[in-house]
mmCIF file of C-alpha atoms and ligand atoms in Angstrom:
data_model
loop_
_atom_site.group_PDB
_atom_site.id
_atom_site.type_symbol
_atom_site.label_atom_id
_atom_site.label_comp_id
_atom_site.label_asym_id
_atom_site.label_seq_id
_atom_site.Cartn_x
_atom_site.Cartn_y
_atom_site.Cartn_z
ATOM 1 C CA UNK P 1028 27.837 -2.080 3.846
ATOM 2 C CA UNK P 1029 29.745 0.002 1.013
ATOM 3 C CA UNK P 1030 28.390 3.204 0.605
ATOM 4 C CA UNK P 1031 28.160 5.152 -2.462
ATOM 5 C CA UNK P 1032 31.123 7.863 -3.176
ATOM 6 C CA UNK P 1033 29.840 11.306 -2.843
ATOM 7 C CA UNK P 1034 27.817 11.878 -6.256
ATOM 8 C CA UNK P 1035 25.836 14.201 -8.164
ATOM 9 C CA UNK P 1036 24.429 11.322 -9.949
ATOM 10 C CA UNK P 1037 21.494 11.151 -7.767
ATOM 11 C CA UNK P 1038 19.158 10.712 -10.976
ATOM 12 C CA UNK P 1039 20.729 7.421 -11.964
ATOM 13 C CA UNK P 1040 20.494 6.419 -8.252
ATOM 14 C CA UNK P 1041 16.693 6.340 -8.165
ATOM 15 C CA UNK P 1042 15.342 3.332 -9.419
ATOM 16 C CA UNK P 1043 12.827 3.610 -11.822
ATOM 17 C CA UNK P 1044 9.405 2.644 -10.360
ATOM 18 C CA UNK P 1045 5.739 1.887 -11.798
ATOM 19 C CA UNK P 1046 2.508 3.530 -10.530
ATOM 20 C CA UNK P 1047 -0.855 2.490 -10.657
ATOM 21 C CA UNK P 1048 -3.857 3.172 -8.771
ATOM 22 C CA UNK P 1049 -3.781 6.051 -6.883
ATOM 23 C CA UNK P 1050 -4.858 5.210 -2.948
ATOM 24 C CA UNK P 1051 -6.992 6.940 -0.068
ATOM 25 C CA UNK P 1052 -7.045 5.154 2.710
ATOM 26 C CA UNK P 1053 -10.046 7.389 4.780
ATOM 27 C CA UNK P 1054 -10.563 6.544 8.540
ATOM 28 C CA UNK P 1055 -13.428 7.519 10.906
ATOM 29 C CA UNK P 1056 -14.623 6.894 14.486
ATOM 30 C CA UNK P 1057 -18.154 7.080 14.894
ATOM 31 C CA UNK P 1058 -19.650 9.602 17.426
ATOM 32 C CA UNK P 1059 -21.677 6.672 19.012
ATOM 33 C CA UNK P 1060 -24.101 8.964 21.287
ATOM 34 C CA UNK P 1061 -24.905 11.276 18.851
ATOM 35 C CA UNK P 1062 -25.780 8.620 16.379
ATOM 36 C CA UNK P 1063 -27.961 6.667 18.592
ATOM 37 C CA UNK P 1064 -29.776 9.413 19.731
ATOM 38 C CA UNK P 1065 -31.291 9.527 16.343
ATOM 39 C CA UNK P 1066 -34.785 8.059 16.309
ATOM 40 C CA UNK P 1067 -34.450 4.174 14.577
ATOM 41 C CA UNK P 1068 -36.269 5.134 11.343
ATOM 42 C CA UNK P 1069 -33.835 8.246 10.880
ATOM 43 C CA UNK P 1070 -30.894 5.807 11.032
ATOM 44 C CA UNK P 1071 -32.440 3.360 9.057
ATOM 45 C CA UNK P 1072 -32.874 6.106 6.046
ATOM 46 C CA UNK P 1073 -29.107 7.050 6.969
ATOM 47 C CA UNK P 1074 -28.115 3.544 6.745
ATOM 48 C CA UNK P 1075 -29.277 2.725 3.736
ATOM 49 C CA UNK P 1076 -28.075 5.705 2.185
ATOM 50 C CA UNK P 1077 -24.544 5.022 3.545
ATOM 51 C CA UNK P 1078 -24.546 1.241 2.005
ATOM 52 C CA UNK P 1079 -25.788 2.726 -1.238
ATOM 53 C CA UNK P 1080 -22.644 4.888 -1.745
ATOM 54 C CA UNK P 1081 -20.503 2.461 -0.913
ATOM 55 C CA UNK P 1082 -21.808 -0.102 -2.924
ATOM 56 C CA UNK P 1083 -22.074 2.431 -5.612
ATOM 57 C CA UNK P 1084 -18.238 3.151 -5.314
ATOM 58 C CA UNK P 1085 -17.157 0.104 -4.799
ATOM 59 C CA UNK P 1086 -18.388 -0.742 -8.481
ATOM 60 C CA UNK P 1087 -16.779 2.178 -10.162
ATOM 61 C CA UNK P 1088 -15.432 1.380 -13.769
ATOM 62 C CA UNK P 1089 -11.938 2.913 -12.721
ATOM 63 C CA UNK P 1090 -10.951 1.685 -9.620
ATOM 64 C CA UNK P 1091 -12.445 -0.216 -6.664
ATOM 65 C CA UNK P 1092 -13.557 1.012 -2.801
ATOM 66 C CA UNK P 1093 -14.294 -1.147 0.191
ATOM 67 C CA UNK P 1094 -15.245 -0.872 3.646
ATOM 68 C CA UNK P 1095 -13.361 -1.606 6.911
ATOM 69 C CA UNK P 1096 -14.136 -2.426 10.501
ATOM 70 C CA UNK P 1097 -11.124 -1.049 12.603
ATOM 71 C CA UNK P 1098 -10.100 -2.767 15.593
ATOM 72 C CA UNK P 1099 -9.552 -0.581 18.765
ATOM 73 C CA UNK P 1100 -10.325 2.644 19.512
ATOM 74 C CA UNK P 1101 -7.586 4.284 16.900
ATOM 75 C CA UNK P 1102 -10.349 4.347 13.702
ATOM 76 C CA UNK P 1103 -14.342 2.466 13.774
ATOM 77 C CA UNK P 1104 -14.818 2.690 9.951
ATOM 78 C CA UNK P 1105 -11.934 2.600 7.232
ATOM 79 C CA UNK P 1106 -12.759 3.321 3.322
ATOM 80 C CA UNK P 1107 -10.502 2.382 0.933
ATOM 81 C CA UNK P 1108 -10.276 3.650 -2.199
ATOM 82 C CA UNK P 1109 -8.553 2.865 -5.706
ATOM 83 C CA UNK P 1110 -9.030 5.267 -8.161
ATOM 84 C CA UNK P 1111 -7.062 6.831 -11.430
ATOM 85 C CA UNK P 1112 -6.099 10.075 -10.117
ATOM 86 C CA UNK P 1113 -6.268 12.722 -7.076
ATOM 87 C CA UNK P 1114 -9.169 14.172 -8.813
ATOM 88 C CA UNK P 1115 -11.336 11.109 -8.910
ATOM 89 C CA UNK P 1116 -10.227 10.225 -5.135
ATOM 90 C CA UNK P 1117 -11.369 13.993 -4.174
ATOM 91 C CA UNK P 1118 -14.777 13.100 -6.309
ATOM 92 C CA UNK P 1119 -15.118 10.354 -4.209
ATOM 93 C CA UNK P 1120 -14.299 12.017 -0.262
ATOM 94 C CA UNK P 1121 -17.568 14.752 -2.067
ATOM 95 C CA UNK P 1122 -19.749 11.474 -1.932
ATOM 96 C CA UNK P 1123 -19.124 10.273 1.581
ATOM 97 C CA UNK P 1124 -19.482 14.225 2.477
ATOM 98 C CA UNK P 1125 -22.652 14.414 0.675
ATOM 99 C CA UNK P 1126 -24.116 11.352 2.883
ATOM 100 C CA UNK P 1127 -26.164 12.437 6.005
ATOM 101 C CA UNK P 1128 -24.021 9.817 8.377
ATOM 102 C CA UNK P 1129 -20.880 12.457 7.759
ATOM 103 C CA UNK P 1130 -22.500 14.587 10.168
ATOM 104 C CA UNK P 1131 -21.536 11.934 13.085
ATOM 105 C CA UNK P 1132 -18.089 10.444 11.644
ATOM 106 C CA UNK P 1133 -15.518 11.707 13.414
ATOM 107 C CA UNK P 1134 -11.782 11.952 11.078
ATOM 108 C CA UNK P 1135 -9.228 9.797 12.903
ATOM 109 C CA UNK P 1136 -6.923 8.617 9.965
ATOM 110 C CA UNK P 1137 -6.134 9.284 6.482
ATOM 111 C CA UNK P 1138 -3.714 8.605 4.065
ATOM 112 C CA UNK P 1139 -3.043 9.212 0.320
ATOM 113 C CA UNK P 1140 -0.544 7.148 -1.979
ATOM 114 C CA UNK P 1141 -0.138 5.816 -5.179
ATOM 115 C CA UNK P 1142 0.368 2.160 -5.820
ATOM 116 C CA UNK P 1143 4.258 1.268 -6.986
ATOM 117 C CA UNK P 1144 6.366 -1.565 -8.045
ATOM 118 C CA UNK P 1145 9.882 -0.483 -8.020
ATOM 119 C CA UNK P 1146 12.166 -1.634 -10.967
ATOM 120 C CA UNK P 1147 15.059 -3.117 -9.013
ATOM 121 C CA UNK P 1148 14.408 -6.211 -10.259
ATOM 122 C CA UNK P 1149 12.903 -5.566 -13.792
ATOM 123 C CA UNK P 1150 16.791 -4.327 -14.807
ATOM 124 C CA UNK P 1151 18.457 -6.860 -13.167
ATOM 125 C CA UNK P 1152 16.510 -9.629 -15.259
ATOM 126 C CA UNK P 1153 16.759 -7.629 -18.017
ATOM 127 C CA UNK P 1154 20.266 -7.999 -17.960
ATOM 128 C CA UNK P 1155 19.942 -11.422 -16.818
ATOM 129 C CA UNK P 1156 17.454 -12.208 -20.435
ATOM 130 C CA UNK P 1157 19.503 -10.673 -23.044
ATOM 131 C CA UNK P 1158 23.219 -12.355 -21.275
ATOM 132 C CA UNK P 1159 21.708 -15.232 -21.616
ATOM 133 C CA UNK P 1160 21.193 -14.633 -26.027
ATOM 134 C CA UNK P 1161 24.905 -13.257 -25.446
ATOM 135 C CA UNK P 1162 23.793 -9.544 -25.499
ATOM 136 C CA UNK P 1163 25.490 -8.022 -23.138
ATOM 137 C CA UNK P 1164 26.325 -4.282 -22.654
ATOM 138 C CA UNK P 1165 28.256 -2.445 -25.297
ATOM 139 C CA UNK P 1166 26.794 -4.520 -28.051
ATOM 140 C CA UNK P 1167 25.557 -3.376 -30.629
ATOM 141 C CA UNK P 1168 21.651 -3.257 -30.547
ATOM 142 C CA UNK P 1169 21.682 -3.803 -26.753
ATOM 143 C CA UNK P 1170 20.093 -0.702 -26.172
ATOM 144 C CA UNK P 1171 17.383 -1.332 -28.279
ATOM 145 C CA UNK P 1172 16.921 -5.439 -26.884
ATOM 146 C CA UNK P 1173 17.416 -3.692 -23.699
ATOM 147 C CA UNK P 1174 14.315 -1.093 -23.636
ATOM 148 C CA UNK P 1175 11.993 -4.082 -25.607
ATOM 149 C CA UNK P 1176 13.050 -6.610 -22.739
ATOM 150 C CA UNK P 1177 11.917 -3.701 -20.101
ATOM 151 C CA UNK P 1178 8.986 -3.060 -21.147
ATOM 152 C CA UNK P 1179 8.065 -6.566 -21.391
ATOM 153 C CA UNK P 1180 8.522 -6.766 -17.433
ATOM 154 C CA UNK P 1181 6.935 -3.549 -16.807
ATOM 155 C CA UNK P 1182 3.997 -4.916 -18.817
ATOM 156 C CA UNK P 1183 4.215 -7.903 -16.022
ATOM 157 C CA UNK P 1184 4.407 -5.689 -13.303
ATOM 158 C CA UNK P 1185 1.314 -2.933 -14.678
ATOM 159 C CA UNK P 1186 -1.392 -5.898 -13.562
ATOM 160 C CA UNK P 1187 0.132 -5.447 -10.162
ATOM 161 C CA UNK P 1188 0.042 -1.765 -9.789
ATOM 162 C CA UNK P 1189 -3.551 -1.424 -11.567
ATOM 163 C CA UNK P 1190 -4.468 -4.758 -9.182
ATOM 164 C CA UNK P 1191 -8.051 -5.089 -7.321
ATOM 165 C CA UNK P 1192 -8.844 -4.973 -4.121
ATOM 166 C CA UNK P 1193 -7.572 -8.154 -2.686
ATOM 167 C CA UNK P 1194 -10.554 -10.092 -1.734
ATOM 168 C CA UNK P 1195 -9.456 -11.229 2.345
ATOM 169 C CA UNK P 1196 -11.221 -10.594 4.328
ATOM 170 C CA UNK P 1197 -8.626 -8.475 7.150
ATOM 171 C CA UNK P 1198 -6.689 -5.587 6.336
ATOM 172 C CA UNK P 1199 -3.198 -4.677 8.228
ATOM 173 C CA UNK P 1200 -2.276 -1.340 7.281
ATOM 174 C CA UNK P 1201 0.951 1.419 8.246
ATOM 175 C CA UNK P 1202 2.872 3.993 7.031
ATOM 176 C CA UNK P 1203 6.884 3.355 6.697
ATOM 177 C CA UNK P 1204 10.081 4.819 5.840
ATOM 178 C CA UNK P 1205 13.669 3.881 4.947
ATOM 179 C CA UNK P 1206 15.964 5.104 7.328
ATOM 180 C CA UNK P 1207 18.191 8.131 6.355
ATOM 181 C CA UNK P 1208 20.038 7.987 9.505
ATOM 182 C CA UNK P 1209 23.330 9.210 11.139
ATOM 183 C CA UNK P 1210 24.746 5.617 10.958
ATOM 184 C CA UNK P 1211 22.889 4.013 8.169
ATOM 185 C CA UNK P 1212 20.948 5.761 5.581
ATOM 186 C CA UNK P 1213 19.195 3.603 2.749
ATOM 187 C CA UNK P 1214 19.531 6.630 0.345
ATOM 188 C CA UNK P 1215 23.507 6.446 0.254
ATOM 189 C CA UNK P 1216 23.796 2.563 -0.642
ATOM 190 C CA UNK P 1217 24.352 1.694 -3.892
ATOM 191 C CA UNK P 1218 21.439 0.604 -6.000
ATOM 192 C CA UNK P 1219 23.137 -2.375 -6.125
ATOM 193 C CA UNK P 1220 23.256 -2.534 -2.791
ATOM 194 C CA UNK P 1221 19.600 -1.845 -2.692
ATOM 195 C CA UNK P 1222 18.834 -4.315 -5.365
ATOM 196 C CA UNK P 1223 20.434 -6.625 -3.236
ATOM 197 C CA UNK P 1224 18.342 -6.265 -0.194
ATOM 198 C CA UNK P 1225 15.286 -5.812 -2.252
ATOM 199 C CA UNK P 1226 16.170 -8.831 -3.149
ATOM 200 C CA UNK P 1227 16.415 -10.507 0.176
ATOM 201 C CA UNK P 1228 13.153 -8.985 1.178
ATOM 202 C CA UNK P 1229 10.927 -9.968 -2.116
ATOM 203 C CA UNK P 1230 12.192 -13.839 -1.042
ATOM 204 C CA UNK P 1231 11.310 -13.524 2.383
ATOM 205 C CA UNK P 1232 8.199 -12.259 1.475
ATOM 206 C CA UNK P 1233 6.998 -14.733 -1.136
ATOM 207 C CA UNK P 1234 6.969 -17.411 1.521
ATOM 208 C CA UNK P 1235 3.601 -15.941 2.330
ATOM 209 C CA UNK P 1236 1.875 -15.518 -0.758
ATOM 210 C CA UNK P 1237 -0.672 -16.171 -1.534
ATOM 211 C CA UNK P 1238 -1.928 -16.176 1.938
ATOM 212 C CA UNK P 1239 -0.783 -12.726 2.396
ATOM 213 C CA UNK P 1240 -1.218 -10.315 0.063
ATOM 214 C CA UNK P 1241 1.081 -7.323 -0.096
ATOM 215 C CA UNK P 1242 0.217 -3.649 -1.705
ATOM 216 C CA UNK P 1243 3.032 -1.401 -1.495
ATOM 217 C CA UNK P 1244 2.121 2.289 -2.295
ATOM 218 C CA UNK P 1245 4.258 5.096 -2.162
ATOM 219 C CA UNK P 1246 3.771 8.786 -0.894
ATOM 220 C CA UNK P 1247 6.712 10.624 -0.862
ATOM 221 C CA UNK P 1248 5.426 13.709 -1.650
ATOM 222 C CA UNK P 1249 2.056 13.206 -1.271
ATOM 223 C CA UNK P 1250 1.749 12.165 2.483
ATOM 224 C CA UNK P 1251 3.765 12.010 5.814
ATOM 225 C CA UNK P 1252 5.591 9.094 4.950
ATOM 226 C CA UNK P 1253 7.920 7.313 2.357
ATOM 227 C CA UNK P 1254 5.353 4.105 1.669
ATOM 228 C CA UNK P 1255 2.181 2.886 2.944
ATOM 229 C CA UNK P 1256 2.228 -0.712 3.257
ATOM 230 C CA UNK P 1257 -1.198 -2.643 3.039
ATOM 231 C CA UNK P 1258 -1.365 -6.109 4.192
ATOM 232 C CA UNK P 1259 -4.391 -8.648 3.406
ATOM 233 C CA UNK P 1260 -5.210 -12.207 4.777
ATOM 234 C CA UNK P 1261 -7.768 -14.449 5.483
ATOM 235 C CA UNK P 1262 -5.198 -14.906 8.771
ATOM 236 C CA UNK P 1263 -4.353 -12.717 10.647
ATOM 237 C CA UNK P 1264 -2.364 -13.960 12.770
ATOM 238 C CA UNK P 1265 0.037 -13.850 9.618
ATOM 239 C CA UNK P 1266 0.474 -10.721 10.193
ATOM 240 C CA UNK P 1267 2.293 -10.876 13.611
ATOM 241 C CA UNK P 1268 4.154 -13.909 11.508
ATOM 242 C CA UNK P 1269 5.344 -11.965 8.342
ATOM 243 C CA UNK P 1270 5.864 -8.716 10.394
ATOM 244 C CA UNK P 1271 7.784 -10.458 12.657
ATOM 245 C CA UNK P 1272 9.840 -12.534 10.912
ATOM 246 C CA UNK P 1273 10.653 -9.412 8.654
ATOM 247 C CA UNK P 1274 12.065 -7.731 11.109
ATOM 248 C CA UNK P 1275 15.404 -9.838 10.988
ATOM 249 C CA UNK P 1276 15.620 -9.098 7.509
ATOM 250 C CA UNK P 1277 17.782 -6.575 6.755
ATOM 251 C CA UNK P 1278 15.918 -4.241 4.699
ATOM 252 C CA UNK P 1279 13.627 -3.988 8.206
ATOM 253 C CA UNK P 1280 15.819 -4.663 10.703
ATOM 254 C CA UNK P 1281 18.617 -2.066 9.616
ATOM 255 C CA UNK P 1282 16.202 0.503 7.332
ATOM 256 C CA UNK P 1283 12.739 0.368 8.280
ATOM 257 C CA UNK P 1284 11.067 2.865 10.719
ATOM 258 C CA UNK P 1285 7.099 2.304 10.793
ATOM 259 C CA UNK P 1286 4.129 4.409 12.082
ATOM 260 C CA UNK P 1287 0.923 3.311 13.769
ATOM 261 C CA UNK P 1288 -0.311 -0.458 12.793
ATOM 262 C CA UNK P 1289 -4.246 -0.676 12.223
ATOM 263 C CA UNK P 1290 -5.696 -3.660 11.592
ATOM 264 C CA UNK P 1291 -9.894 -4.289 10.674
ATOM 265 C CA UNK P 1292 -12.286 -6.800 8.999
ATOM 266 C CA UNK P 1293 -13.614 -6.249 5.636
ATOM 267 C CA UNK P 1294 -17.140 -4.745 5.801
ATOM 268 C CA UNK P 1295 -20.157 -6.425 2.826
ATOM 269 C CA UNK P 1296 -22.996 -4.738 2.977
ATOM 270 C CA UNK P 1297 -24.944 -6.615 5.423
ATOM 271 C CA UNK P 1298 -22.041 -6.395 8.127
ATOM 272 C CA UNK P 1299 -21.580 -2.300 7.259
ATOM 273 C CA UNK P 1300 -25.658 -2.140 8.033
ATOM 274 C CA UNK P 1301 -25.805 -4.319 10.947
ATOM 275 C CA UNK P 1302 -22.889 -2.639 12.457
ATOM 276 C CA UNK P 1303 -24.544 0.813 12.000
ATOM 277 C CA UNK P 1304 -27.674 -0.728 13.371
ATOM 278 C CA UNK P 1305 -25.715 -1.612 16.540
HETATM 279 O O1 LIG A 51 7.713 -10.113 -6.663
HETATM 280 C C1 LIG A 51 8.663 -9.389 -6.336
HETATM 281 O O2 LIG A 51 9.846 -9.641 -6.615
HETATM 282 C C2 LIG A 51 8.347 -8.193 -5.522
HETATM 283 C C3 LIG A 51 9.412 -7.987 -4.539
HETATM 284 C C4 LIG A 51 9.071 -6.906 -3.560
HETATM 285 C C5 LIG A 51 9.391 -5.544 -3.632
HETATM 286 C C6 LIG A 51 10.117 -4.801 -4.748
HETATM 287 C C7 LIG A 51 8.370 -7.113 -2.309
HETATM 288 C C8 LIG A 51 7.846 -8.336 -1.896
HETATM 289 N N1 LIG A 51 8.306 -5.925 -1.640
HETATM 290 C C9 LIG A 51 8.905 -4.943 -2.415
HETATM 291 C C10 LIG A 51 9.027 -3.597 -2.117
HETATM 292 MN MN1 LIG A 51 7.629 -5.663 0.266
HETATM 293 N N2 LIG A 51 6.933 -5.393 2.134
HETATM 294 C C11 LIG A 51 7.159 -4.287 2.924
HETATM 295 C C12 LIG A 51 6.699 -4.582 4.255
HETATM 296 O O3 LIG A 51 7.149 -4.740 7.946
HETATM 297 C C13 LIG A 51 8.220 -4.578 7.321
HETATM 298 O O4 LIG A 51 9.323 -4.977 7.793
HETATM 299 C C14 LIG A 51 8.236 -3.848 6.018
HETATM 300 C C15 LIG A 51 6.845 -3.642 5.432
HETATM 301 C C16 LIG A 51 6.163 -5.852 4.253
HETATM 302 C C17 LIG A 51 5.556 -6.615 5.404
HETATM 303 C C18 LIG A 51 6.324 -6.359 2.910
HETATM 304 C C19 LIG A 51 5.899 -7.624 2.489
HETATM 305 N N3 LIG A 51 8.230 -3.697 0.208
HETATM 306 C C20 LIG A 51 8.728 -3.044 -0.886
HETATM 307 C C21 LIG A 51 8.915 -1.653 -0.551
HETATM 308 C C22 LIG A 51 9.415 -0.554 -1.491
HETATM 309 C C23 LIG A 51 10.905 -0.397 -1.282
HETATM 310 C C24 LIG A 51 11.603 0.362 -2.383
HETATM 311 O O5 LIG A 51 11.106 0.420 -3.503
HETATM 312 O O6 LIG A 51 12.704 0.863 -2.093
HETATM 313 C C25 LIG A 51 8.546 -1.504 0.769
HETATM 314 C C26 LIG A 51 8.540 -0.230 1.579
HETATM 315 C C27 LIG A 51 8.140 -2.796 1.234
HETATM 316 C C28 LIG A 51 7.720 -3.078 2.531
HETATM 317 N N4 LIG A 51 7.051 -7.629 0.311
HETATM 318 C C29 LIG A 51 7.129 -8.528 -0.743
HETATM 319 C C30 LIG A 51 6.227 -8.185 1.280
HETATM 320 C C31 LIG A 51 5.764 -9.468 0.817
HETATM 321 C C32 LIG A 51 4.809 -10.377 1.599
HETATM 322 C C33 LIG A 51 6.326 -9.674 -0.419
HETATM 323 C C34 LIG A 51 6.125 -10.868 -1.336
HETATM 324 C C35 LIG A 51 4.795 -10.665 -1.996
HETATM 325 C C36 LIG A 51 4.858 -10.408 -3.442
HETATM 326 O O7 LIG A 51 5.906 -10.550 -4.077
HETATM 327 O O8 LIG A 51 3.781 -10.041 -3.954
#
């Protein structure tokens, strides 16, 4: 792998990249004792409080929220939460405070990101569009075709950052980084380079859409992490699958360090009472 000469250039290095939504992912375990110790009608008033706000937030006019049954003992309950800014996601952690079941969640797991596309490819076809019309750089008036032809694709790409909540019905969820090793650091290839792999990746991964749908969000500088990557399929044993078979891929196998996998079923409103009933 050719890596970049030693530059000061680093603001040309960084591809441009899209945001959308901003992202809370907000994970509890339930302190089970406590809660059933709670005479029935007590819960029951809880309950329904509980499913109101949800319901309520998950119908927001900016944004989306759902609710998540985690598997194991890392996380029970998982919100998720889609909204236009840190404000409105701190407007919305005040309305799962305000609910009386907050007194017997338990914090286990949060995380907060902002939805991103980056633009490695958006430049390349670009280039690719206004070649084939025989504008090519140093032409005159390929600036200009250039910045129109961008902001066509980042049109393209704004319905994926601003996206809903996919509608499958599991959730596969953890934090990654690209490695900035001793040996291999993604951060000194060239964005070409990059582009390249990017490349590699985005094919590998289209093989399993739409059954898997991926939302890439990134947090550097907002969270413990470079990206949090959000997985969603009807399948889940497509998750092992894609996982797997990404980590021969190059962009994984070489760059890719991950955190702690969590993986839960998408709570309605009947499943989020019934499993507070429990
Ligand atoms: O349509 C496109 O061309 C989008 C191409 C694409 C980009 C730019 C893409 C496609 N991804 C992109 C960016 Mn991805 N992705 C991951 C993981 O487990 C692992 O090994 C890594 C975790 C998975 C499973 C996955 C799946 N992707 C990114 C980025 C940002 C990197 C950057 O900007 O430098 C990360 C961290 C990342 C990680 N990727 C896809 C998938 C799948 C399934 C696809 C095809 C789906 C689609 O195009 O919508």
């Amino acid at each position: 792998m050719s890596q970049r000469p030693d530059t000061a250039e680093a603001e040309s290095l960084a591809p441009e990249t899209l945001e959308g939504w901003y992202v809370l992912h907000d994970g509890y375990t339930l302190d089970w004792a406590k809660w059933r110790s709670m005479p029935g009608a007590e819960r029951a008033l809880l309950i329904d409080e509980l499913a109101a706000w949800t319901a309520t937030a998950g119908t927001v006019e900016q944004g989306q929220s759902a609710c998540y049954q985690m598997l194991g003992q890392k996380s029970d309950l998982l919100w998720l939460h889609y909204r236009s800014s840190p404000a409105e996601l701190g407007a919305v952690e005040r309305g799962l405070r305000s609910c009386g079941v907050f007194d017997y969640l338990v914090p286990s797991f949060s995380y907060l990101s902002v939805i991103e596309a980056s633009l490695y490819e958006a430049t390349a076809i670009a280039h690719g569009m206004l070649a084939r019309k025989g504008i090519t750089p140093g032409k005159e008036g390929f600036d200009a075709a250039f910045e129109a032809e961008l902001e066509v694709q980042r049109a393209a790409l704004n319905q994926r950052v601003f996206r809903d909540i996919p509608a499958q019905n599991h959730i596969c969820i953890y934090p990654m980084n690209k490695r900035r090793g001793e040996h291999v650091n993604w951060y000194d290839l060239s964005i070409d380079e990059r582009r390249k792999l990017m490349r590699g990746h985005g094919k590998l991964g289209r093989k399993y859409v739409p059954a898997v749908t991926q939302v890439i969000s990134g947090s550097v500088g907002l969270d413990d992490w470079e990206w949090m990557v959000d997985l969603h399929s009807d399948d889940p044993l497509l998750f092992k699958k894609l996982v797997y078979e990404m980590r021969f891929d190059p962009a994984s196998s070489r760059y890719a360090e991950f955190g702690a996998f969590l993986v839960g079923l998408k709570l309605d409103d009947n499943a989020l009472r019934q499993y507070l009933a429990l």
